[in-house]
Each structure stands twice: as C-alpha cells, then as structure tokens.
mmCIF file of C-alpha atoms in Angstrom:
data_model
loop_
_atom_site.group_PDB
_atom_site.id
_atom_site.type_symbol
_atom_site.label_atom_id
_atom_site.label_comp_id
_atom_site.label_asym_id
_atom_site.label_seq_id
_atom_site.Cartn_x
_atom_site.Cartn_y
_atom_site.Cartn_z
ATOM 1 C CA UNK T 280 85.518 97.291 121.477
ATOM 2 C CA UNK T 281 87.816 99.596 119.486
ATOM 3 C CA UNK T 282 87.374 103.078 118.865
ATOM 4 C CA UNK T 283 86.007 103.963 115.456
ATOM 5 C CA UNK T 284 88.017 105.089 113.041
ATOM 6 C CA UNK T 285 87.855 108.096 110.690
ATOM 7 C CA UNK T 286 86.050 107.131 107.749
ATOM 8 C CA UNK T 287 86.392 109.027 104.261
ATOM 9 C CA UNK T 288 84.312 108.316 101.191
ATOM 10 C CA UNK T 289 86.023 109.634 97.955
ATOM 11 C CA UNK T 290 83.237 108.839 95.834
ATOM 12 C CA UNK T 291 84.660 109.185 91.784
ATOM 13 C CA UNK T 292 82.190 111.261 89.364
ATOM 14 C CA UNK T 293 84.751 112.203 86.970
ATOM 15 C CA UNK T 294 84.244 109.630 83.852
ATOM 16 C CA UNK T 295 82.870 111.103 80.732
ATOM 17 C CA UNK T 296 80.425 107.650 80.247
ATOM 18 C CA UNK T 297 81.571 107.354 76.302
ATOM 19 C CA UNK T 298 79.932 103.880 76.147
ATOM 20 C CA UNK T 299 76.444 105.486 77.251
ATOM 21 C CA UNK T 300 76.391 107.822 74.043
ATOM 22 C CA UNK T 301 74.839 110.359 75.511
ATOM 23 C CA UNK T 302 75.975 114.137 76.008
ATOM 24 C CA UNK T 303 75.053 114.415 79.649
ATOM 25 C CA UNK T 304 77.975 112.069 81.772
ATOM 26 C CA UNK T 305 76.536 109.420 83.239
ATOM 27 C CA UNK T 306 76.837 110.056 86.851
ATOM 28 C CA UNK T 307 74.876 112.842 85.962
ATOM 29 C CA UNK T 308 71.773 111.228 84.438
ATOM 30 C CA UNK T 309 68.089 111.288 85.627
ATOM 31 C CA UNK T 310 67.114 107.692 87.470
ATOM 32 C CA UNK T 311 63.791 107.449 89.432
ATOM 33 C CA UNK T 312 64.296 111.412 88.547
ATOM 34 C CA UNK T 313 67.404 112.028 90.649
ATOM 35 C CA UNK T 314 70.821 112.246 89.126
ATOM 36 C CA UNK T 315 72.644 108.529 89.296
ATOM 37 C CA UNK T 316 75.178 110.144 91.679
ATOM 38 C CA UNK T 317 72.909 111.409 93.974
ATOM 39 C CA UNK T 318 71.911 107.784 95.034
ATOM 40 C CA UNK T 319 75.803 106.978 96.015
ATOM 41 C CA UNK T 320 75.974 110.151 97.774
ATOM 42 C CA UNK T 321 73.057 110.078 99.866
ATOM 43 C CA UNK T 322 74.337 106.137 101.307
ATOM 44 C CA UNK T 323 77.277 107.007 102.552
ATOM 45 C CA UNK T 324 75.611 110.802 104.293
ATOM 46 C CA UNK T 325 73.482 108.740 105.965
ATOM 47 C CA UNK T 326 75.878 106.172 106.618
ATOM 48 C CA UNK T 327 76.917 106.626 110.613
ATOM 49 C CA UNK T 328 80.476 104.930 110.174
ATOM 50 C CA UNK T 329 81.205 107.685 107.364
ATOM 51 C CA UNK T 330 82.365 110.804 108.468
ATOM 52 C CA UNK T 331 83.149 112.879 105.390
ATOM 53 C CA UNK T 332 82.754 112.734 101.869
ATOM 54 C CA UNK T 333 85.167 114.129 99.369
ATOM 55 C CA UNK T 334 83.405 114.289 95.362
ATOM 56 C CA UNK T 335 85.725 114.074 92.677
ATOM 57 C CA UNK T 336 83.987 115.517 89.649
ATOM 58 C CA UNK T 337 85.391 116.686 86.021
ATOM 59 C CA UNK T 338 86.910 119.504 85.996
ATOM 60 C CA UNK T 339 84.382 122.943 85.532
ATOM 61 C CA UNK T 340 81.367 120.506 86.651
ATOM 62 C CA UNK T 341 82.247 121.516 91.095
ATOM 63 C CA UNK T 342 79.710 124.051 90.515
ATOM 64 C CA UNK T 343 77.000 122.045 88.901
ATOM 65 C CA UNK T 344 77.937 119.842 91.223
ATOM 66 C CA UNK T 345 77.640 121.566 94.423
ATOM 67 C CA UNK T 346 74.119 123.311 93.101
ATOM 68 C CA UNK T 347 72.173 120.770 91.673
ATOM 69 C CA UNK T 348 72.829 117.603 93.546
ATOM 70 C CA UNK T 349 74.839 118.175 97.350
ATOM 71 C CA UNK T 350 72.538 121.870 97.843
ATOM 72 C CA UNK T 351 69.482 120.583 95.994
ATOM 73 C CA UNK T 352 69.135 117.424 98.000
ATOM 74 C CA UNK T 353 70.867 118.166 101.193
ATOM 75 C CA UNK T 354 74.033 116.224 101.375
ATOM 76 C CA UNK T 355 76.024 116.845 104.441
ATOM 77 C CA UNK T 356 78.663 115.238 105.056
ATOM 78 C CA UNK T 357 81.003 116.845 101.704
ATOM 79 C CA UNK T 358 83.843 118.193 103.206
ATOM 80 C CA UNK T 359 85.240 119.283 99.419
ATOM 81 C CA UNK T 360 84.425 118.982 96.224
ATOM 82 C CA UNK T 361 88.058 118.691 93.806
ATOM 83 C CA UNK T 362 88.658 118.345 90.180
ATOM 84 C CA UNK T 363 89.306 114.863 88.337
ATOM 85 C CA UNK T 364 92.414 113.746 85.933
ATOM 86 C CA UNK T 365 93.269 112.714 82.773
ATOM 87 C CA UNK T 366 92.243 108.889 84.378
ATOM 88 C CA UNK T 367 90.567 107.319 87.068
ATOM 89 C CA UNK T 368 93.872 106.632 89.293
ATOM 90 C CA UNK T 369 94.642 110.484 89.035
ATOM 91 C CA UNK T 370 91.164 111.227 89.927
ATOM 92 C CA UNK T 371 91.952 108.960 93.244
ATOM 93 C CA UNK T 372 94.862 110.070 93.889
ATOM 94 C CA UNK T 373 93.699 113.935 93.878
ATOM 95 C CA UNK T 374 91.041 112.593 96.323
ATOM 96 C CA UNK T 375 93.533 110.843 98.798
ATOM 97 C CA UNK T 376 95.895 114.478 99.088
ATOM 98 C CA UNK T 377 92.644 115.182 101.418
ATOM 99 C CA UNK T 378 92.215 112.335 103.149
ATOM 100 C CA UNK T 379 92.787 112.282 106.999
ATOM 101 C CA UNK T 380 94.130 108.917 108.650
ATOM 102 C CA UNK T 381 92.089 106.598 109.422
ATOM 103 C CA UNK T 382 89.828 104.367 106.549
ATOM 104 C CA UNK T 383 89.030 105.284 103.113
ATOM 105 C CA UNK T 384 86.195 104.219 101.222
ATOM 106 C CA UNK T 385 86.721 104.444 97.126
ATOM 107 C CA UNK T 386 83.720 104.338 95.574
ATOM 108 C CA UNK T 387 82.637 104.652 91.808
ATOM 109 C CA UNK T 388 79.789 107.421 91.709
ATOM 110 C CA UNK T 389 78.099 105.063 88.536
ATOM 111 C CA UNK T 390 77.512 102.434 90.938
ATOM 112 C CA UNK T 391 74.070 103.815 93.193
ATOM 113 C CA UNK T 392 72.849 100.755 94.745
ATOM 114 C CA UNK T 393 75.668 100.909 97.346
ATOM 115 C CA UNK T 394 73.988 100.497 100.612
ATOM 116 C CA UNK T 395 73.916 100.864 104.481
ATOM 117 C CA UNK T 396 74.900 97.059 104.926
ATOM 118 C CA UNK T 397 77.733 97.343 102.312
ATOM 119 C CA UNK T 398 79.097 99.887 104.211
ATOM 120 C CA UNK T 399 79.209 98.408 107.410
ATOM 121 C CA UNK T 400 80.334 94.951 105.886
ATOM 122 C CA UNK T 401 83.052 97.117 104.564
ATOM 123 C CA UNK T 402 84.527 98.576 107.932
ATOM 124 C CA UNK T 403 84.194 95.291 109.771
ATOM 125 C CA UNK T 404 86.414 93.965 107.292
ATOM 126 C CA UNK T 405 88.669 96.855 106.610
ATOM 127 C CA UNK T 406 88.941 96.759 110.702
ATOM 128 C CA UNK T 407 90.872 93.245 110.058
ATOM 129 C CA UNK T 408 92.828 93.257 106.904
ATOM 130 C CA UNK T 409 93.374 96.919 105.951
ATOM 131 C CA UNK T 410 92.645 96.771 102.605
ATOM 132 C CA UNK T 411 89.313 95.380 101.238
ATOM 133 C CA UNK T 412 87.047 95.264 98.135
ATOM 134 C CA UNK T 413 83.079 94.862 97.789
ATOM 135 C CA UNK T 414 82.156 91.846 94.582
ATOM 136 C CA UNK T 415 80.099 88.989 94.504
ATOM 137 C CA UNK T 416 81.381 85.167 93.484
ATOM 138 C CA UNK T 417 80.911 84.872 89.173
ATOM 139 C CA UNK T 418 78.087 83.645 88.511
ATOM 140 C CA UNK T 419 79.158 82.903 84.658
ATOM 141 C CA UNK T 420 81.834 80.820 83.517
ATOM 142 C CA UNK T 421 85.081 83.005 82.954
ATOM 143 C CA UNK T 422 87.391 82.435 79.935
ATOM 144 C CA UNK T 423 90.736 83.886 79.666
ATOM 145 C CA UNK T 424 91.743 84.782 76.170
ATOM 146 C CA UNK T 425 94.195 85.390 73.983
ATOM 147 C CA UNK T 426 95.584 87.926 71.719
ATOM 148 C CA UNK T 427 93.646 86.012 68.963
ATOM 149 C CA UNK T 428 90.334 85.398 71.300
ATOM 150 C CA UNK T 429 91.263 81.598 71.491
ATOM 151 C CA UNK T 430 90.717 80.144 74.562
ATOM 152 C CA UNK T 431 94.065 79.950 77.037
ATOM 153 C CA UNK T 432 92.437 79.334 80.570
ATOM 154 C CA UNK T 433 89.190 78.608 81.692
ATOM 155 C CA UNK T 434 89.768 79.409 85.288
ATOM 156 C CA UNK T 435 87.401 77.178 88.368
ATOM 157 C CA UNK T 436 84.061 79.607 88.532
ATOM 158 C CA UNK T 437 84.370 78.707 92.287
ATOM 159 C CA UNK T 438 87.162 81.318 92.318
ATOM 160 C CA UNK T 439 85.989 83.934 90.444
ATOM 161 C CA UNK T 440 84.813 86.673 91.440
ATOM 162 C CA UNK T 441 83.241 89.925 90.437
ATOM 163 C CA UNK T 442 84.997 92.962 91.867
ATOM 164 C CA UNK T 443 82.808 96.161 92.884
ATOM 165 C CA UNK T 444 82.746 99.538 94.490
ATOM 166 C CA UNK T 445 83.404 100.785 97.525
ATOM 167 C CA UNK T 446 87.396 99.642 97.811
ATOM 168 C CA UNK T 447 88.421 100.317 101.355
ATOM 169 C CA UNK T 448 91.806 100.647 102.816
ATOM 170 C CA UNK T 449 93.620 102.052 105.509
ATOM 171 C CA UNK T 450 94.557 105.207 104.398
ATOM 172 C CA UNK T 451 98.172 105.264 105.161
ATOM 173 C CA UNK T 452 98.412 102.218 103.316
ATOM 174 C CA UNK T 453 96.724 102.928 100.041
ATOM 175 C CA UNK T 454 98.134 106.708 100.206
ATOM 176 C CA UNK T 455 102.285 105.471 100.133
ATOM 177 C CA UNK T 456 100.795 102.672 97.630
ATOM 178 C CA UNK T 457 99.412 105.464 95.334
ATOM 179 C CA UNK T 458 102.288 107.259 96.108
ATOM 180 C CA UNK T 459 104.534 104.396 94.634
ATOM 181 C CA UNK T 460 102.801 104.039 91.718
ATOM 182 C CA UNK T 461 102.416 107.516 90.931
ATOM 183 C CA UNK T 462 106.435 107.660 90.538
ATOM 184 C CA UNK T 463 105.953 104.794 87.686
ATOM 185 C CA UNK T 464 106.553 105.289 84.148
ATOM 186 C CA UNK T 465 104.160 103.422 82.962
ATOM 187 C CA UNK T 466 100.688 103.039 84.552
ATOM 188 C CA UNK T 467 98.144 99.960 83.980
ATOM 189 C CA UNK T 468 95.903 99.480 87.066
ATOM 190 C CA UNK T 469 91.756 98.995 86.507
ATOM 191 C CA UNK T 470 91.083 99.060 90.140
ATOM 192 C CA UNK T 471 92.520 100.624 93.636
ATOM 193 C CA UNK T 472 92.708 96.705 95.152
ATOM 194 C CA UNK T 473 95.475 96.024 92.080
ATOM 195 C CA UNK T 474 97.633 99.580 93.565
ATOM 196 C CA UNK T 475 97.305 97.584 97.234
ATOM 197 C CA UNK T 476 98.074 94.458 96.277
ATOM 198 C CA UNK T 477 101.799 95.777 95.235
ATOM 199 C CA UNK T 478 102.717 96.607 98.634
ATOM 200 C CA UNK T 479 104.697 93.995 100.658
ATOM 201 C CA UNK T 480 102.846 91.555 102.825
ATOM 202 C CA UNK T 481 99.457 93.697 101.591
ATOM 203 C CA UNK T 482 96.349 90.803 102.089
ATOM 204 C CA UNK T 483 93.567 92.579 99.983
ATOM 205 C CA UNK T 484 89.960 90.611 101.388
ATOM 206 C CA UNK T 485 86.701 90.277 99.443
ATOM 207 C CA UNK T 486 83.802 91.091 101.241
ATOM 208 C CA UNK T 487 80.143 90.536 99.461
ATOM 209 C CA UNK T 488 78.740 93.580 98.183
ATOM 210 C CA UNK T 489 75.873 92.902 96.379
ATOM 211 C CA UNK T 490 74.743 91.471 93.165
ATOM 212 C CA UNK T 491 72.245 94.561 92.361
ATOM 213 C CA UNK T 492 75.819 97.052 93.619
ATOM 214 C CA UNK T 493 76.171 97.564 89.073
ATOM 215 C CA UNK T 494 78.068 99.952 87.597
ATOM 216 C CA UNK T 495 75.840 102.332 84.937
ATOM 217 C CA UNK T 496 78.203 102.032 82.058
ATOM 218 C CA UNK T 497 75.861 101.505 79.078
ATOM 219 C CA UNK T 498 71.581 102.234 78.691
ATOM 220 C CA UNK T 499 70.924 98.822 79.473
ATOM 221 C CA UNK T 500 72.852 99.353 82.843
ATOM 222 C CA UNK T 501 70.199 102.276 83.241
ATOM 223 C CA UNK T 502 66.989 100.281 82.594
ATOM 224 C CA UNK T 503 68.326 97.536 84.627
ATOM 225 C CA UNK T 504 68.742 100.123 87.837
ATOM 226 C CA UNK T 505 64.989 101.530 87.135
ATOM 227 C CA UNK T 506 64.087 97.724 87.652
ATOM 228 C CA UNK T 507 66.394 97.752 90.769
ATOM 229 C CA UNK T 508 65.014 101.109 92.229
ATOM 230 C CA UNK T 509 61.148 100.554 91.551
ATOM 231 C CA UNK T 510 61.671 97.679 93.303
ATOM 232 C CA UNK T 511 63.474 99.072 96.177
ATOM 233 C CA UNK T 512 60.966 101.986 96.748
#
C-alpha cells in the first residue's frame, strides 16, 4: 500500500451570504446552536486522512474566528487562520500560498454535512486521478438557456451532475493551475475543478458526495439542514 499523503483542508468562510439577508454571514449562523462552520470544521479534525486545516475567513473576522468557534469547541488540527479576497478564487488562492505538497481538500465552509465517508471517498480518488470533485448525478431535468431564457439545450439528465464541496487535487497541480490563472486578465471560474480542468492532459473525476452535502445559501437552505441535523443526532 502507498504511503499517505499530506492532506490539507482549506475550508472557505469568507462569503458575506447576501442572498441570506441577514447581518450575521452565513457561515457564521446558529444551526442545532453551533455556528454552520463549526460543523465543516469539526469533519475534517476528526478526519484521520486530514492533517491540517487552514480557515480562510473575511478579513477582521480571524479573531472571532479563532475565539468563538476553533477555541470554543476545540478544533485542532488549524494550522492558520488567513484573510479572504475580493472573490472566492482569491480567497483559494491565499489558502494554497500555505499549502504543503501533498493533497488539498477545498471545501466551502456553508456546506456542514461534509462527512467522514466523503472524505475518505475523496482521497481514494484523489490517490488515482489527482484532481477530484464531490456531487451527486441531477436528479431534475437541466435546461440550458439563452440570453432571452428560451430554451437552447436540454442536455441527457443521465449526465448531469451536481457539483459539491470538498474539491481535491494534488497540490502541485492545482497550485501552478491557480498560478496560471491568477496571471489572467480576465477571471470567470465558479468552481476550483473549472481552474484544473485548464491544465493539459488534467482528468478532473466525480466522486459521490452526498445528496444532504447542501450549500446554506438562502433560509430555506437553513431549515432544510435543521431537518438534516435532527435527523442525524
């Protein structure tokens, strides 16, 4: 068997959550009475493949952040805590500058239902391709549309899938793919999988996360993750 690699978590908690509407960011909001981040967190400290974790957090919040969630509830494994950008691929690449080789797991703090299994379905495929990304097959038809929301494509639902958090790579890979894109002029990438998948002979693999791995974006999002977490506990 091969040796283990070095495993990173840069786990992303610097969005401001407009579409929630409220003041407090998202990440930072109560669920089952623990901050949403605080759930992400705690997976990948436990986690025995993960080795570090570095939190990416808006800039002024590394105190708050540091006090009330990684001191309050004993989170081990942060190695640093840095400020965020102007947008989500600066706040990733300001998270890979301390990355050591090995893998890296990207993860989206908003999403808390990442678990132990994701994780290790994660490195197994990571181990293989270099460059994977947790989603689950659509379960919805998907229309593409245009400019005018008239129907262009209606793409085979067999195909589609629904791309989640944690994105792993190899971290020499996604660090000179970040680096490549960070010398564009013009930047339009929604995901780390899209910086990857610019990089010659780069296979980017889907591995199944998990259906109940959502994103907190808006207060349904939140009442659907009180659902998820009374049921879990």
């Amino acid at each position: 068997m091969d040796k283990k690699k070095y495993c990173t978590a840069i786990v992303l908690a610097a969005g401001s959550g407009k579409r929630m509407g409220t003041k407090v960011h998202k990440q930072y909001l109560l669920m089952g009475g623990k901050p949403v981040l605080y759930y992400s967190l705690c997976a990948f400290d436990k986690s025995r493949l993960i080795d570090e974790i570095i939190l990416v957090c808006g800039a002024g919040e590394e105190e708050y952040c540091r006090k009330e969630i990684i001191e309050k509830y004993g989170i081990s494994k942060i190695r640093k805590i840095i400020p965020g950008g102007a947008e989500r691929y600066h706040s990733v690449w300001n998270g890979l500058q301390e990355t050591m080789d090995g893998y890296v797991y990207i993860h989206d703090g908003a999403r808390p239902f990442v678990d132990d299994e994701i994780i290790k379905r994660a490195y197994e495929c990571v181990s293989e391709y270099r460059a994977c990304v947790a989603g689950m097959p659509s379960k919805d038809t998907v229309k593409i549309a245009g400019p005018d929301n008239v129907v262009t494509e209606t793409p085979d639902r067999s195909s589609v899938w629904i791309v989640q958090t944690p994105q792993v790579f190899d971290t020499g890979l996604i660090k000179k793919a970040y680096s490549m894109l960070m010398d564009q002029n013009e930047i339009s990438v929604t995901d780390d999988a899209m910086v990857a998948e610019q990089m010659p002979g780069c296979t980017v693999k889907l591995f199944y996360g998990s259906y109940e791995n959502i994103k907190i974006t808006t207060p349904e999002d939140l009442e659907i993750a009180e659902v998820f977490l009374k049921r879990k506990s």
